[in-house]
Coordinates of C-alpha atoms in Angstrom, one line a residue:
Chain O
M5 CA 105.1 95.3 93.4
S6 CA 105.2 96.3 89.7
H7 CA 101.4 96.3 89.9
L8 CA 101.2 99.4 91.8
A9 CA 104.0 101.2 89.8
A10 CA 101.9 100.3 86.9
R11 CA 99.1 102.3 88.1
P12 CA 99.8 105.9 87.2
D13 CA 96.3 107.0 88.3
L14 CA 97.3 106.0 91.9
I15 CA 100.3 108.3 91.6
A16 CA 98.1 111.1 90.2
R17 CA 95.7 110.6 93.1
V18 CA 98.6 111.0 95.6
R19 CA 99.9 114.2 93.8
R20 CA 96.4 115.7 94.0
I21 CA 96.3 114.9 97.6
A22 CA 99.7 116.6 98.1
G23 CA 98.3 119.6 96.4
Q24 CA 95.4 119.6 98.7
V25 CA 97.6 119.4 101.7
A26 CA 99.8 122.2 100.5
A27 CA 96.6 124.3 100.1
V28 CA 95.7 123.6 103.9
E29 CA 99.1 124.7 104.9
K30 CA 98.8 127.9 102.7
A31 CA 95.3 128.7 104.2
L32 CA 96.7 128.5 107.7
A33 CA 99.8 130.5 107.0
A34 CA 97.5 133.1 105.1
D35 CA 95.2 133.4 108.2
A36 CA 92.3 132.2 105.8
P37 CA 88.9 131.8 107.6
C38 CA 88.6 129.0 109.9
A39 CA 85.6 127.5 107.8
T40 CA 87.9 127.5 104.7
V41 CA 90.5 125.5 106.6
L42 CA 87.8 123.0 107.9
H43 CA 86.5 122.3 104.4
R44 CA 90.0 121.9 102.9
V45 CA 91.0 119.5 105.7
A46 CA 87.5 117.6 105.1
A47 CA 88.3 117.4 101.4
V48 CA 91.8 115.9 102.2
R49 CA 90.4 113.4 104.3
G50 CA 87.8 112.4 101.6
A51 CA 90.6 112.0 99.1
V52 CA 92.7 109.9 101.4
N53 CA 89.8 107.6 102.0
G54 CA 89.3 107.2 98.4
L55 CA 92.9 106.5 97.8
L56 CA 93.0 104.0 100.7
A57 CA 90.1 102.1 99.1
E58 CA 91.8 102.0 95.7
V59 CA 95.1 100.6 97.5
I60 CA 93.0 98.1 99.4
A61 CA 91.3 97.0 96.1
E62 CA 94.6 96.6 94.2
H63 CA 96.1 94.6 97.0
L64 CA 93.1 92.4 97.3
K65 CA 93.0 91.7 93.6
D66 CA 96.9 91.1 93.3
H67 CA 97.8 89.5 96.6
V68 CA 94.6 87.4 97.4
A69 CA 92.2 86.8 94.5
L70 CA 94.8 86.5 91.6
P71 CA 94.7 83.2 90.0
G72 CA 97.8 81.2 90.4
L73 CA 99.1 82.6 93.8
S74 CA 100.0 79.8 96.3
D75 CA 97.8 79.3 99.2
A76 CA 100.7 80.7 101.5
E77 CA 100.8 83.9 99.4
R78 CA 97.0 84.3 99.5
A79 CA 97.2 83.8 103.3
T80 CA 100.0 86.5 103.8
G81 CA 98.1 89.0 101.3
A82 CA 94.8 88.4 103.4
E83 CA 96.7 89.1 106.8
D84 CA 98.4 92.3 105.5
L85 CA 94.9 93.6 104.3
L86 CA 93.2 92.7 107.6
A87 CA 95.9 94.4 109.6
V88 CA 95.0 97.6 107.7
I89 CA 91.2 97.1 107.8
R90 CA 91.3 96.4 111.6
R91 CA 93.2 99.6 112.2
Y92 CA 91.0 101.5 109.6
A93 CA 87.7 100.3 111.2
K94 CA 88.3 101.9 114.6
Chain M
M25 CA 77.3 80.5 104.7
S26 CA 77.7 78.0 107.4
H27 CA 81.1 79.6 108.3
L28 CA 79.2 82.7 109.7
A29 CA 76.6 80.5 111.4
A30 CA 79.5 78.7 113.0
R31 CA 80.7 81.9 114.6
P32 CA 78.6 82.2 117.7
D33 CA 80.9 85.2 118.7
L34 CA 79.5 87.2 115.9
I35 CA 75.9 86.6 116.9
A36 CA 77.0 87.6 120.5
R37 CA 78.6 90.8 119.2
V38 CA 75.4 91.6 117.2
R39 CA 73.3 91.0 120.3
R40 CA 75.4 93.3 122.4
I41 CA 75.0 96.0 119.8
A42 CA 71.1 95.4 119.9
G43 CA 71.5 96.1 123.7
Q44 CA 73.5 99.3 123.2
V45 CA 70.9 100.5 120.6
A46 CA 68.2 99.8 123.1
A47 CA 70.1 101.7 125.8
V48 CA 70.1 104.8 123.3
E49 CA 66.5 104.5 122.8
K50 CA 65.9 104.4 126.6
A51 CA 68.2 107.3 127.1
L52 CA 66.3 109.3 124.6
A53 CA 62.7 108.2 126.0
A54 CA 63.9 109.0 129.6
D55 CA 65.1 112.5 128.7
A56 CA 68.7 111.7 129.7
P57 CA 71.2 114.2 129.4
C58 CA 72.5 115.0 126.0
A59 CA 76.2 114.0 126.7
T60 CA 74.9 110.6 127.8
V61 CA 73.2 110.1 124.4
L62 CA 76.1 111.3 122.6
H63 CA 78.4 108.9 124.3
R64 CA 76.1 106.0 123.9
V65 CA 75.7 106.6 120.2
A66 CA 79.3 106.8 119.9
A67 CA 79.7 103.6 121.5
V68 CA 77.3 101.9 119.1
R69 CA 79.4 103.4 116.2
G70 CA 82.5 101.8 117.6
A71 CA 80.9 98.3 118.3
V72 CA 79.5 98.4 114.7
N73 CA 82.8 99.3 113.1
G74 CA 84.2 96.3 115.0
L75 CA 81.7 94.0 113.9
L76 CA 82.0 95.1 110.2
A77 CA 85.8 94.5 110.4
E78 CA 85.0 91.1 111.8
V79 CA 82.5 90.1 109.0
I80 CA 84.9 91.5 106.3
A81 CA 87.7 89.4 107.8
E82 CA 85.5 86.4 107.8
H83 CA 84.5 87.1 104.2
L84 CA 88.2 87.7 103.1
K85 CA 89.3 84.3 104.5
D86 CA 86.4 82.2 103.4
H87 CA 85.3 83.8 100.0
V88 CA 88.7 85.1 98.8
A89 CA 91.8 83.4 100.4
L90 CA 90.5 79.9 101.2
P91 CA 92.5 77.2 99.5
G92 CA 90.6 75.2 97.0
L93 CA 88.1 77.9 95.7
S94 CA 87.8 78.4 91.9
D95 CA 89.2 81.5 90.3
A96 CA 85.6 82.6 89.7
E97 CA 84.6 82.2 93.2
R98 CA 87.5 84.4 94.4
A99 CA 86.7 87.0 91.9
T100 CA 83.1 87.2 93.2
G101 CA 84.3 87.1 96.8
A102 CA 86.6 90.0 96.1
E103 CA 84.1 92.1 94.3
D104 CA 81.5 91.6 97.0
L105 CA 84.1 92.8 99.4
L106 CA 85.1 95.8 97.4
A107 CA 81.6 97.1 96.9
V108 CA 81.4 97.3 100.8
I109 CA 84.9 98.7 101.3
R110 CA 84.3 101.4 98.7
R111 CA 81.0 102.4 100.4
Y112 CA 82.7 102.3 103.8
A113 CA 85.6 104.2 102.7
K114 CA 83.6 107.4 101.9
Chain R
M6 CA 67.4 117.3 128.0
S7 CA 63.8 117.9 127.0
H8 CA 65.2 119.1 123.6
L9 CA 66.1 115.5 122.6
A10 CA 62.9 113.9 123.9
A11 CA 61.1 116.5 122.0
R12 CA 62.8 115.0 118.8
P13 CA 60.6 112.1 117.8
D14 CA 62.5 111.8 114.5
L15 CA 65.6 110.7 116.6
I16 CA 63.6 108.0 118.4
A17 CA 62.4 106.9 115.0
R18 CA 65.9 106.7 113.8
V19 CA 67.1 104.7 116.7
R20 CA 64.2 102.2 116.1
R21 CA 65.0 101.8 112.5
I22 CA 68.5 101.0 113.6
A23 CA 67.3 98.5 116.1
G24 CA 65.3 96.9 113.2
Q25 CA 68.5 96.8 111.1
V26 CA 70.6 95.2 113.8
A27 CA 67.7 92.5 114.3
A28 CA 67.9 91.9 110.6
V29 CA 71.8 91.3 110.8
E30 CA 71.1 88.8 113.6
K31 CA 68.4 87.1 111.6
A32 CA 70.7 86.9 108.6
L33 CA 73.5 85.2 110.8
A34 CA 71.2 82.7 112.5
A35 CA 69.5 81.8 109.0
D36 CA 72.9 81.2 107.5
A37 CA 72.3 84.0 104.9
P38 CA 75.2 84.6 102.2
C39 CA 78.1 86.4 103.7
A40 CA 77.7 89.1 101.1
T41 CA 74.2 89.8 102.5
V42 CA 75.5 90.1 106.1
L43 CA 78.2 92.4 104.9
H44 CA 75.7 94.6 103.3
R45 CA 73.4 94.8 106.1
V46 CA 76.3 95.5 108.6
A47 CA 77.5 98.2 106.3
A48 CA 74.0 99.6 106.3
V49 CA 73.9 99.7 110.1
R50 CA 77.2 101.5 110.1
G51 CA 75.7 104.2 107.7
A52 CA 72.7 104.6 109.8
V53 CA 74.5 104.9 113.1
N54 CA 76.8 107.5 111.5
G55 CA 73.7 109.5 110.5
L56 CA 72.2 109.2 114.0
L57 CA 75.5 110.4 115.6
A58 CA 75.7 113.4 113.2
E59 CA 72.1 114.5 114.2
V60 CA 72.9 114.0 117.9
I61 CA 76.0 116.0 117.6
A62 CA 74.1 118.8 115.7
E63 CA 71.3 118.8 118.4
H64 CA 74.1 119.1 121.1
L65 CA 76.0 121.8 119.4
K66 CA 72.9 123.9 118.8
D67 CA 71.3 123.4 122.4
H68 CA 74.4 123.2 124.7
V69 CA 77.0 125.5 122.7
A70 CA 75.3 127.8 120.4
L71 CA 72.0 128.5 122.1
P72 CA 71.3 132.4 122.9
G73 CA 71.2 132.9 126.6
L74 CA 73.4 130.2 127.8
S75 CA 76.1 131.2 130.4
D76 CA 79.8 131.1 129.4
A77 CA 80.4 128.1 131.6
E78 CA 77.4 126.3 130.1
R79 CA 78.9 126.7 126.6
A80 CA 82.3 125.6 127.8
T81 CA 80.9 122.4 129.1
G82 CA 78.8 121.8 126.2
A83 CA 81.9 122.2 123.9
E84 CA 83.9 120.0 126.0
D85 CA 81.5 117.2 125.9
L86 CA 81.2 117.5 122.1
L87 CA 84.9 117.5 121.6
A88 CA 85.3 114.4 123.8
V89 CA 83.1 112.6 121.4
I90 CA 84.7 114.1 118.2
R91 CA 88.1 113.2 119.2
R92 CA 86.9 109.6 119.9
Y93 CA 85.0 109.7 116.6
A94 CA 87.9 111.0 114.5
K95 CA 90.2 108.2 115.2
Chain K
M27 CA 91.6 133.9 111.7
S28 CA 94.4 134.9 113.7
H29 CA 93.5 132.1 116.1
L30 CA 94.6 129.4 113.6
A31 CA 97.7 131.3 112.4
A32 CA 98.6 131.5 116.2
R33 CA 98.6 127.7 116.3
P34 CA 102.1 126.6 114.9
D35 CA 101.5 123.0 116.1
L36 CA 98.5 122.9 113.3
I37 CA 101.0 124.0 110.8
A38 CA 103.5 121.4 112.1
R39 CA 100.9 118.6 111.8
V40 CA 100.1 119.7 108.2
R41 CA 103.7 119.5 107.2
R42 CA 104.1 116.1 108.8
I43 CA 101.0 115.0 106.8
A44 CA 102.8 116.5 103.6
G45 CA 105.9 114.4 104.5
Q46 CA 103.8 111.4 104.8
V47 CA 102.1 112.0 101.5
A48 CA 105.5 112.3 99.9
A49 CA 106.5 109.0 101.4
V50 CA 103.5 107.3 99.7
E51 CA 104.4 108.8 96.3
K52 CA 108.0 107.7 96.8
A53 CA 106.9 104.2 97.7
L54 CA 104.6 104.0 94.8
A55 CA 107.4 105.3 92.5
A56 CA 109.9 103.0 93.9
D57 CA 107.7 100.0 93.5
A58 CA 107.7 99.5 97.2
P59 CA 105.7 96.2 98.4
C60 CA 101.9 96.7 98.3
A61 CA 101.7 96.2 102.1
T62 CA 104.1 99.2 102.7
V63 CA 101.9 101.5 100.6
L64 CA 98.8 100.3 102.3
H65 CA 100.3 100.9 105.7
R66 CA 101.6 104.4 104.6
V67 CA 98.3 105.4 103.2
A68 CA 96.5 104.2 106.5
A69 CA 98.9 106.3 108.4
V70 CA 98.0 109.3 106.4
R71 CA 94.5 108.8 107.1
G72 CA 95.0 108.6 110.8
A73 CA 96.9 111.9 110.7
V74 CA 94.3 113.6 108.6
N75 CA 91.6 112.5 110.9
G76 CA 93.7 113.9 113.9
L77 CA 94.1 117.2 112.2
L78 CA 90.5 117.5 111.2
A79 CA 89.6 116.8 114.9
E80 CA 92.0 119.7 116.0
V81 CA 90.7 122.1 113.4
I82 CA 87.1 121.2 114.5
A83 CA 87.9 121.7 118.2
E84 CA 89.6 125.1 117.4
H85 CA 86.4 126.2 115.4
L86 CA 84.1 125.0 118.1
K87 CA 85.9 126.9 120.7
D88 CA 86.6 130.2 118.8
H89 CA 83.4 130.5 116.6
V90 CA 80.8 129.0 118.7
A91 CA 81.5 128.7 122.4
L92 CA 83.8 131.9 122.9
P93 CA 82.5 134.4 125.5
G94 CA 81.3 137.6 123.9
L95 CA 80.3 136.3 120.5
S96 CA 76.9 137.6 119.1
D97 CA 74.0 135.1 118.8
A98 CA 74.4 135.6 115.0
E99 CA 78.2 134.7 115.0
R100 CA 77.4 131.6 117.2
A101 CA 74.8 130.5 114.6
T102 CA 77.0 130.9 111.8
G103 CA 79.9 129.2 113.5
A104 CA 77.6 126.2 114.3
E105 CA 76.4 125.9 110.8
D106 CA 79.9 125.9 109.2
L107 CA 80.9 123.1 111.7
L108 CA 77.7 121.1 111.0
A109 CA 78.2 121.2 107.4
V110 CA 81.7 119.6 107.9
I111 CA 80.4 117.2 110.5
R112 CA 77.6 116.0 108.4
R113 CA 79.9 115.4 105.3
Y114 CA 82.4 113.8 107.7
A115 CA 79.9 111.5 109.3
K116 CA 78.9 109.7 106.1

């Protein structure tokens, strides 16, 4: 999927999330106030949701909507996406 | 969009949700226990998420992946979907 | 739970949601564009999430945090809330 | 908040999430199939939601419901929780 590897912004997003997760661990280990931990975890959640939306967008464009794909390729791309959306929509 | 009108199961889902919403109103009006109201609202939420996933699936199949659409039609269908997913992913 | 019956704004919220659900059904029955249906369902979802947050807030204040409750009442109130949050957090 | 520091399972959860985030970065860097990335990000989302529910549960028990807290402490604990839930409920 060279199209994702060609998106340095996605890697940057994932690295920011890794930093946020490390900050949660640090807060737990340092016995930070519970409210601090709560807000940090909620921030991770927002960032992960944003990343998921970007990856879904990328997948939709490159594996379903892209001009020149075969009907079978589009069908597979749509199925992969729906599996995630159904899981995501719970 | 004859494709949605041709899905009586979607109308049935919406009607069930309408019934669940009416049950929430009834519980509030009847001074039902707060825990009852909580569970009913949470059930509505689950049902609405399920409906949204179905409508997204339908849109994806018929406005992005469908064989025979023009490139422009697919691009528009993908944009409409992404607008909802980005809003949904917050 | 007189405390919820005493919140006419909650009933008003539920009625607005009922109206939004009716608009989804109408759109489906009238063969409205799929994008219209999508946006209407997404709007219902947002409204239901907002209602759930309000009901959770009310429950938290009146069944867990309220001065004068017994320890057992607070424990029950917290359990009821956690059951919904765990379901909600999937 | 010695109560969170006393929960090694929470730290273990956070470390697992850190591992899952690292796996997403690795998949992006290695040009893994888009569907693989999608599923990994969706898995992170589920794990973060589960962690948030646990931290909310812990906060609710120890800063709102706990026997012996002052009314003011409970009120503050409830406010901190509601700020997160309202943000979370969007």
